[in-house]
Amino acid sequence: MCAFKQPLTLRKTLLGLAVAGTLGATQAQAGDVEVLHWWTSGGEARAANVLKELVEEEGHHWEDFAVAGGGGETAMTVLKSRAMSGNPPSAAQIKGPEIQEWGDLGLLGSLDDVAESEGWDEKLPGVVANVMKHDGQYVAVPVNVHRVNWLWANPEVLEEAGVALPTTLDEMFAAGEAIREAGYVPLAHGGQAWQDATVFETVLLATAGNDFYRRTMVDLDPEALGSEQMIEALENFKRMRELMDDGMSGRDWNIATSMVISGKAAMQLMGDWAKGEFTAAGLEPGKDYLCAPAPGTEHSFTFNIDSLAMFRVSEEADQEAQHTLARLVLEPEFQKTFNLAKGSIPARPDLDMSEFDQCAQKSLEDFQRTADEGGLVPSMAHGMAVRSDVQGAIFDVVTNFFNSPDMSAEQAAQRMVSAAQAVM
Ligand code: GAL
């Protein structure tokens, strides 16, 4: 599942000699860059490979440290144990407020030299740049912007069931019944805590709107967490279970996407990394599959920015490899090729989007529109809204409630209040 670091000295020497021979003065030393990520599904692996190839074209060696497990929980556990034993990888996918947690431990190295020579401050929107900085210095580089609140659908299954793509929660529940009667699974889902949380935050937005989402999932306001609106959101969330199938327990998200692709299921609520799976299967949006904002969330955009944070490394050649990686990530070639495969949009708003499909175009438009109107909110389920311990506590409540036939929505709301208070 995960490739632990192997002794690299010999390979490094050989690679160094080879590169010195071919590139001469343009490339002083070949370094190693070990990159921890959890991009292991078909679409994700294609995307990650883009970066590997670019790094290797520059003469450096990419050591892949892929830890399977959607949402990255397992990857983060493995990263912690590697860091505790004093041997972190040189780069790791770390996102949102967690970048600050690693920065506070003093383990991250500065990318300010690269940022300055490449003009990152001018290229990145302020909201994105701020997340990448610790104590005013760049310690991470953004890869993309994912939108979490998407609905994916198989148009043939919808047609067979005689329903249109739902735009509200009520329409979704009604369509679900018709789809079930027509013999299909209405909503493909994988019963894993992070997937439950992904559906939960989307239903919360649809039920109670952007301001309420912010009060609960960002500010952890106890009054809002225990309120009637939260209870209603939890009830709607639990109703989604009726649209799912019995085999969902433990299922990976990309397997759920493949149920939509094959026509076993009609729809999936998932971030746009799901589009990477449709793309990898050679399918076209608007024809072979449909994308739309999750029902009831047209005026919201739950953002999820993937980023690579850099750990301090001692060898000069490795630092060079690490800085090369960071530079490449924000260059137009990587931003385009990677994001076309990953399903996301570029982290830099100044790039040509003409080759991107209609879902990506809509994502960019909605990102800008919701930023102006106030509906651009950080995804709790994907580590953008709160610290990791708070996120873990919310996951526990959400997934226990979703899976327990006995817990009432009132009890779950109360647990949410206690969970947020316990970790504050
Ligand atoms: C998200 C991550 C995405 C994608 C997804 C499924 O948290 O930001 O890049 O990998 O998990 O694993």
Short mmCIF file of N, CA and C in Angstrom, two decimals, residues 152-158 160-161 175-176 178-189 243-249 251 254-268 278 283 288:
data_model
loop_
_atom_site.label_atom_id
_atom_site.label_comp_id
_atom_site.label_asym_id
_atom_site.label_seq_id
_atom_site.Cartn_x
_atom_site.Cartn_y
_atom_site.Cartn_z
N TRP A 152 -22.90 14.04 -9.68
CA TRP A 152 -22.54 13.35 -10.93
C TRP A 152 -23.65 12.40 -11.28
N ALA A 153 -23.96 12.29 -12.55
CA ALA A 153 -25.09 11.41 -12.90
C ALA A 153 -24.91 10.73 -14.24
N ASN A 154 -25.57 9.59 -14.35
CA ASN A 154 -25.60 8.83 -15.59
C ASN A 154 -26.92 9.19 -16.31
N PRO A 155 -26.84 9.88 -17.47
CA PRO A 155 -28.07 10.38 -18.11
C PRO A 155 -29.00 9.26 -18.58
N GLU A 156 -28.41 8.12 -18.96
CA GLU A 156 -29.27 7.02 -19.44
C GLU A 156 -30.12 6.45 -18.31
N VAL A 157 -29.50 6.35 -17.13
CA VAL A 157 -30.26 5.81 -15.99
C VAL A 157 -31.38 6.79 -15.60
N LEU A 158 -31.06 8.08 -15.63
CA LEU A 158 -32.10 9.08 -15.29
C LEU A 158 -33.26 8.96 -16.28
N GLU A 160 -34.13 6.34 -18.14
CA GLU A 160 -34.86 5.08 -17.88
C GLU A 160 -35.86 5.26 -16.74
N ALA A 161 -35.45 6.02 -15.74
CA ALA A 161 -36.32 6.21 -14.56
C ALA A 161 -37.31 7.35 -14.78
N ALA A 175 -36.75 11.87 -6.97
CA ALA A 175 -36.07 11.17 -8.08
C ALA A 175 -35.54 9.83 -7.58
N GLY A 176 -35.04 9.82 -6.35
CA GLY A 176 -34.50 8.60 -5.77
C GLY A 176 -35.51 7.47 -5.78
N ALA A 178 -38.13 7.08 -7.75
CA ALA A 178 -38.40 6.64 -9.13
C ALA A 178 -37.24 5.79 -9.67
N ILE A 179 -36.03 6.19 -9.32
CA ILE A 179 -34.85 5.44 -9.80
C ILE A 179 -34.82 4.05 -9.17
N ARG A 180 -35.12 4.01 -7.90
CA ARG A 180 -35.17 2.72 -7.19
C ARG A 180 -36.22 1.81 -7.84
N GLU A 181 -37.39 2.38 -8.14
CA GLU A 181 -38.46 1.58 -8.77
C GLU A 181 -38.05 1.07 -10.14
N ALA A 182 -37.21 1.86 -10.83
CA ALA A 182 -36.76 1.44 -12.16
C ALA A 182 -35.64 0.39 -12.08
N GLY A 183 -35.21 0.08 -10.85
CA GLY A 183 -34.26 -1.02 -10.67
C GLY A 183 -32.80 -0.62 -10.55
N TYR A 184 -32.54 0.64 -10.25
CA TYR A 184 -31.15 1.10 -10.11
C TYR A 184 -30.90 1.61 -8.69
N VAL A 185 -29.62 1.71 -8.35
CA VAL A 185 -29.25 2.34 -7.07
C VAL A 185 -29.33 3.85 -7.29
N PRO A 186 -30.15 4.57 -6.53
CA PRO A 186 -30.25 6.01 -6.78
C PRO A 186 -28.94 6.76 -6.56
N LEU A 187 -28.28 6.48 -5.40
CA LEU A 187 -27.09 7.26 -5.06
C LEU A 187 -25.94 6.33 -4.69
N ALA A 188 -24.88 6.36 -5.49
CA ALA A 188 -23.70 5.53 -5.19
C ALA A 188 -22.93 6.19 -4.06
N HIS A 189 -22.54 5.38 -3.08
CA HIS A 189 -21.82 5.94 -1.92
C HIS A 189 -20.88 4.89 -1.36
N LEU A 243 -31.34 6.36 -0.21
CA LEU A 243 -31.05 6.33 -1.65
C LEU A 243 -29.83 5.46 -1.96
N MET A 244 -29.20 4.94 -0.91
CA MET A 244 -27.94 4.19 -1.10
C MET A 244 -28.19 2.68 -1.08
N ASP A 245 -27.18 1.90 -1.38
CA ASP A 245 -27.38 0.45 -1.42
C ASP A 245 -26.74 -0.23 -0.20
N ASP A 246 -27.11 -1.48 0.01
CA ASP A 246 -26.64 -2.22 1.18
C ASP A 246 -25.14 -2.51 1.15
N GLY A 247 -24.57 -2.52 -0.06
CA GLY A 247 -23.15 -2.89 -0.16
C GLY A 247 -22.20 -1.73 0.06
N MET A 248 -22.70 -0.60 0.57
CA MET A 248 -21.83 0.60 0.59
C MET A 248 -20.72 0.58 1.64
N SER A 249 -20.90 -0.24 2.67
CA SER A 249 -19.96 -0.21 3.79
C SER A 249 -18.51 -0.40 3.34
N ARG A 251 -16.81 0.89 1.05
CA ARG A 251 -16.52 0.98 -0.39
C ARG A 251 -15.70 2.25 -0.70
N ASN A 254 -13.99 5.75 -5.58
CA ASN A 254 -13.88 5.55 -7.04
C ASN A 254 -14.67 4.32 -7.49
N ILE A 255 -14.88 3.40 -6.57
CA ILE A 255 -15.75 2.24 -6.90
C ILE A 255 -17.20 2.75 -7.00
N ALA A 256 -17.54 3.67 -6.11
CA ALA A 256 -18.88 4.27 -6.19
C ALA A 256 -19.03 5.01 -7.53
N THR A 257 -17.99 5.74 -7.94
CA THR A 257 -18.06 6.44 -9.24
C THR A 257 -18.23 5.43 -10.37
N SER A 258 -17.55 4.29 -10.25
CA SER A 258 -17.65 3.30 -11.33
C SER A 258 -19.06 2.72 -11.42
N MET A 259 -19.81 2.77 -10.32
CA MET A 259 -21.22 2.32 -10.37
C MET A 259 -22.06 3.27 -11.23
N VAL A 260 -21.70 4.56 -11.18
CA VAL A 260 -22.41 5.54 -12.03
C VAL A 260 -21.98 5.35 -13.48
N ILE A 261 -20.68 5.14 -13.68
CA ILE A 261 -20.15 4.95 -15.04
C ILE A 261 -20.81 3.73 -15.70
N SER A 262 -20.92 2.64 -14.95
CA SER A 262 -21.44 1.41 -15.56
C SER A 262 -22.96 1.39 -15.65
N GLY A 263 -23.62 2.34 -15.00
CA GLY A 263 -25.08 2.38 -15.07
C GLY A 263 -25.76 1.53 -13.99
N LYS A 264 -24.98 1.11 -13.01
CA LYS A 264 -25.60 0.38 -11.88
C LYS A 264 -26.31 1.40 -10.97
N ALA A 265 -25.69 2.56 -10.86
CA ALA A 265 -26.26 3.63 -10.03
C ALA A 265 -26.52 4.86 -10.89
N ALA A 266 -27.44 5.72 -10.39
CA ALA A 266 -27.79 6.92 -11.16
C ALA A 266 -26.88 8.11 -10.84
N MET A 267 -26.54 8.29 -9.55
CA MET A 267 -25.88 9.54 -9.15
C MET A 267 -24.84 9.31 -8.07
N GLN A 268 -23.97 10.29 -7.91
CA GLN A 268 -23.02 10.30 -6.78
C GLN A 268 -22.82 11.74 -6.33
N PHE A 278 -14.26 9.66 -14.65
CA PHE A 278 -15.01 9.69 -15.91
C PHE A 278 -14.04 9.97 -17.06
N LEU A 283 -14.85 9.21 -21.04
CA LEU A 283 -16.22 9.71 -21.18
C LEU A 283 -16.27 11.24 -21.28
N ASP A 288 -21.96 11.61 -21.99
CA ASP A 288 -21.88 10.31 -21.31
C ASP A 288 -22.19 10.41 -19.82
#
